[in-house]
Amino acid sequence: MFVNPIRYLLERLRGFFGKSIQRQLAWSFSIASLATILGAGVLLLSVQRDFLYSQGTKNALDLAQTLSFSSVSWVLANDVVGLQEVLKGASNTTDIKFAVVLSPRGEVLASTKPEYIGRFFGDAVSQRLLGLSVEQQILLDEANLIDVAVPIKAGNFSIGWVRVELTRDKENQELRTIAAAGLGLALFLTLTISIIARALASRMTRGLSHLINVAIDAEHGRAFQREAIGRRDEIGTLARHLYQMLDAIEAEKKAKFESEARLRRLIQVAPIPMASVSKDGIIQEFNDSFTRVFGYLHDDIPTIEDWWRLAYPDEDYRRWVLKTWNAAVQRAVESGQNIEAYEYRVTCKNGDVRFMEIAGVVLGDDLLAIFIDVTERKQNEETLRRYKDHLEEEVQQRTTDLVLARNAAETANKAKSVFLANMSHELRTPLNAIMGFSNVMRRDSQLTEGQRQNLDIINRSGNHLLTLINDVLEMAKIEAGRVQLENVPFDLGGMIRDVTEMLGVRAAEKGLQLLVDQSSRFPRYINGDEAHMRQVLINLAGNAIKFTEQGGVTLRLGVRENNISHILIEVEDSGPGIAPENQQRIFEPFEQLGEQGENKGTGLGLTITRQFVQLMGGSISLKSALGQGSVFIVDLPLREAKETDIVMPQRLEHSEVVGLEPGQPDYRILIVEDQLENQLLLSKLMENVSLQYKIAENGQRGVELFRSWQPHLIWMDRRMPVMDGEDATRIIRKLPGGDAVKIVAVTASAFMEQRAELLECGMDDFVRKPYRFNEIYDCLSKQLGIRFIHEALAEPAEAHVILTAEMLSVLPDDLLSELKAALVSLENERIEAALQQVAAYDPTLQKTLIRLAENFDYPAILKALQPNQ
Amino acid sequence: MMSNTLQTFIKCWTILAVLLLAGACDKTDENAYQPSLGQETQQVTEYVVGIHPLHNPQRLMEVYGPIVDYINSQIPEVRFKLEASRNYEEFEKKLYARHFAFAMPNPYQSVQAIKHGYRIFGKMGDDDDFRGIVLVRKDSGINEVTDLKGKAVSYPAATALAATMMPQYYFHTHGIDVNRDIENRYVGSQESSIMNVLRGHVAAGATWPVPWKIFVAQNPELASELIVKWQTETLPNNGWVVRNDIPQPLADKFAQLLFSLHESEQGRGMLARLPISRFEAASDETYRPVIDFLEKFSQSVRRIDY
């Protein structure tokens, strides 16, 4: 095999030097210093040689030049004797080899060597000179001689050459002396540096050698000689640190040994089984718990193979155990974490099988396995699981039962809703007739006052009944979750004004004051459900008026700023108050407190109110004490709106319609209605304003009449025998002219959502029974553009009542006297007290008196009292 | 173990030291260059042309070098080498030793050369210039020749005809005993004679017109301090001689080239530097007046060979 000799040499050198730092240091210093000194010496010698040689050349040229000048005349005169004289001086020059004067032909005219005189030179160097240009020439410049020639000139004429050859013996001798001295110096310096380097290296490595021995001894666990190194250099520092390090290792070893001993003791006494296994599968030891739990002795399981075989006798299971355990050990070794715990079934020596969670720790080459007995836990889990399964079955059963119950309840609820709807329809229809006709009758100017009062009673009772029905329905709707709140901008201020105006009348009738205390920050326009809010307000304020006999009701309107703004509506009355134990009850359905007398309601008002408030995201609370009145506080989240968002509802003219404006087409109105009463009521209303009408008793008849008569508008009842209103509408819409006719549903249905169904089947509008007359006329205006003549709104009757002495005659004398005295005294409380007593004799009289007193028209009352006194 | 390491350390060190010290020893000079002798590569006949020391050697080379180069270019088969002489004595020594193939001696030397195997074949033109002149400093206060009595006079050389013999004869004829009344200093060259009077080393300096003209042109300010006090009669100018062993055709060719110099622009440029207008043919006979003068001079002033 071919071996590169250079590489081989380098390898040998590397091997030689690499063995010892001492060798490396000594030789590196020696070679480096020798190279430096020799380099410098050679450089200096070279410079000196160049200098001396150039000096020699200059000397030769100078000599030749001088001889040339001195020779001119002699050459011109061909005076060889004179020339010889001239050269004679030159022959003493140091190092001269020869000097000659040559004729242009090359003849030696004079020479320091007599044998040359009169002869010619035949060598190449000399021959070459004769052909050279006439200027100074260096013929030879060698290490041992310099040969130059300078022309002899007379004016411009070259008349010969002076040639001088000098040896460089003297310069060379000088250079040799310098070189020898330099070399000597170099050797001396290099030797000195080498000796110093060697001494230093030796000193340095002596310390290192000792440290190496120390390290080797320490490595083999031998006691080492702790040589006291008092050196202050790096070796000393290294030695000190090495000893410190060895001390630290020794201490650590000791600590580790102690720690291991502690650990071993700990393992031995640990209450859970533990076993230590070496890398080669030898079970080194296990603790007492191990023997106690598994029953194995060390002779039973000297290796881990024996353990596998005995603890997991089933071969398939043993394979799984081995695979799982080895994988866990592998992961632990790779990740440096503990061996994950897995659950294994271990067979004890006595044949019992125990569930063990086996985890472990890799400790260097050893492995410590830790066993946690989970047998009991497993048994408990099993029991628990059985219980759980049982429980699930039971829950399943109960759930099934509940589903059945729920379905039954839902069916019942649905039945209730259907019942309510039907009842509503069934109740409303006759109520429509009752209230409608009582109203019609009330407009008869020939009625006596007694009849009118009777009609009023009928009307009020009807209204009460309607309210009752509506409340029951509302409640049913809330319970069925069928209440849908609107969220549209509306004029809250306007609504409150309407309500207070309306209730103000009622309050005034009872001689109560209805005050509104509105904060300046209370908003005018908000987003919400106007109808329901109105109902809340009316319910609360209405109740307050209803249950307050004296004093008044204050409606306090404010705003509460929180995360989101709230509006606060407080309704405070000076009524009898509510005992704390009843304060929750009053919100329950059909709960009423004490004697309500005529004012007995449905018992649903507050329930509905609270439901609405809660639906609106608010809350209602009550502060009350017996005899101190009550405050209902409604707190609703505020969503303010802008005025521009409000669609102002057309204010309905509540004045009564008395006829048609002249100059309008003759409208034909068809009434499709199965019930006679309602036929009569609607026809009466049409008649009143002189509108043509025809009546159909069912949908089919209605379709026929539409074909034959082509009415402008059809009042369509919804439920009818033969053909109901919806079917009839669908048919009519398909007939010629069916798309132009206006069809308005008249229904007693309780549910607003049916409106959508009616509009969907082609109807234009919707009027609910029982209806107010104006609703019928407004609908006609809206659908056909019919213009009506309205009677001017009548002043309340009371306003026109003039107090007479006769009217006061029903009152006993002492009351009359008290009233007079009170009025004269101008004491408000006394006047009010007297007026309260009037109610017992004639409530209407009381109202009249209260109105006069409120207007401070005391003279009018006193005047009427006068004849009685 | 420690001892082994130490041994290795010392061993390595020893090897290293030996290696380094061995490296410090340089090579010896065993292979130093040594020029070898041989033959001349160019085998061309060389003829030495000697000009008597009219000027110092370098000046002479500047003035006559171009003429010799010109002749060399025209007669390439041989080579003419101009050779100066440091003084008259040297020149004469070489002339009479027949060192020169061609030479331009002064009229006295020309006459003497005949005796040493030369023949006169030409001469410088402008004989009017061949006379002696005596320079004194303008501030010397010397007006008459006799004012020189007791003073020193410089001459180029004792044998210089125009610059020495002719002025001495002139002094002789004007009441001076050259050998007794004045100190005669032979200063080596024409320029030296001029410089001696200029610097006041002598009261008067003798020379002849050609060097004087050159000095005036080159050093006008120095020259203005001097004045040409006296001039002698003229004699035939410097002659051209050829050694009698030189082939006649070559001598003729050489003479022809010299005599035709003034006919070309290039030649006139060369002549102007001498400065003369031409060289012209001459013979031994042409120098008869010179021999006569020498005879008179030898008899009356001092004895000379002629």
Coordinates of C-alpha atoms in Angstrom, one line a residue, chain B residues 63 67 261-262 264-274:
Chain B
V63 CA 40.8 70.6 -34.2
I67 CA 40.3 66.1 -40.6
L261 CA 39.5 70.6 -48.2
H262 CA 38.8 74.2 -48.9
S264 CA 33.9 71.7 -50.0
E265 CA 31.7 73.2 -47.3
Q266 CA 32.5 70.3 -44.9
G267 CA 36.2 70.9 -45.6
R268 CA 36.0 74.6 -45.1
G269 CA 34.3 74.0 -41.8
M270 CA 37.2 71.9 -40.7
L271 CA 39.8 74.4 -41.9
A272 CA 38.0 77.2 -40.1
R273 CA 38.6 75.6 -36.8
L274 CA 42.4 75.7 -37.3

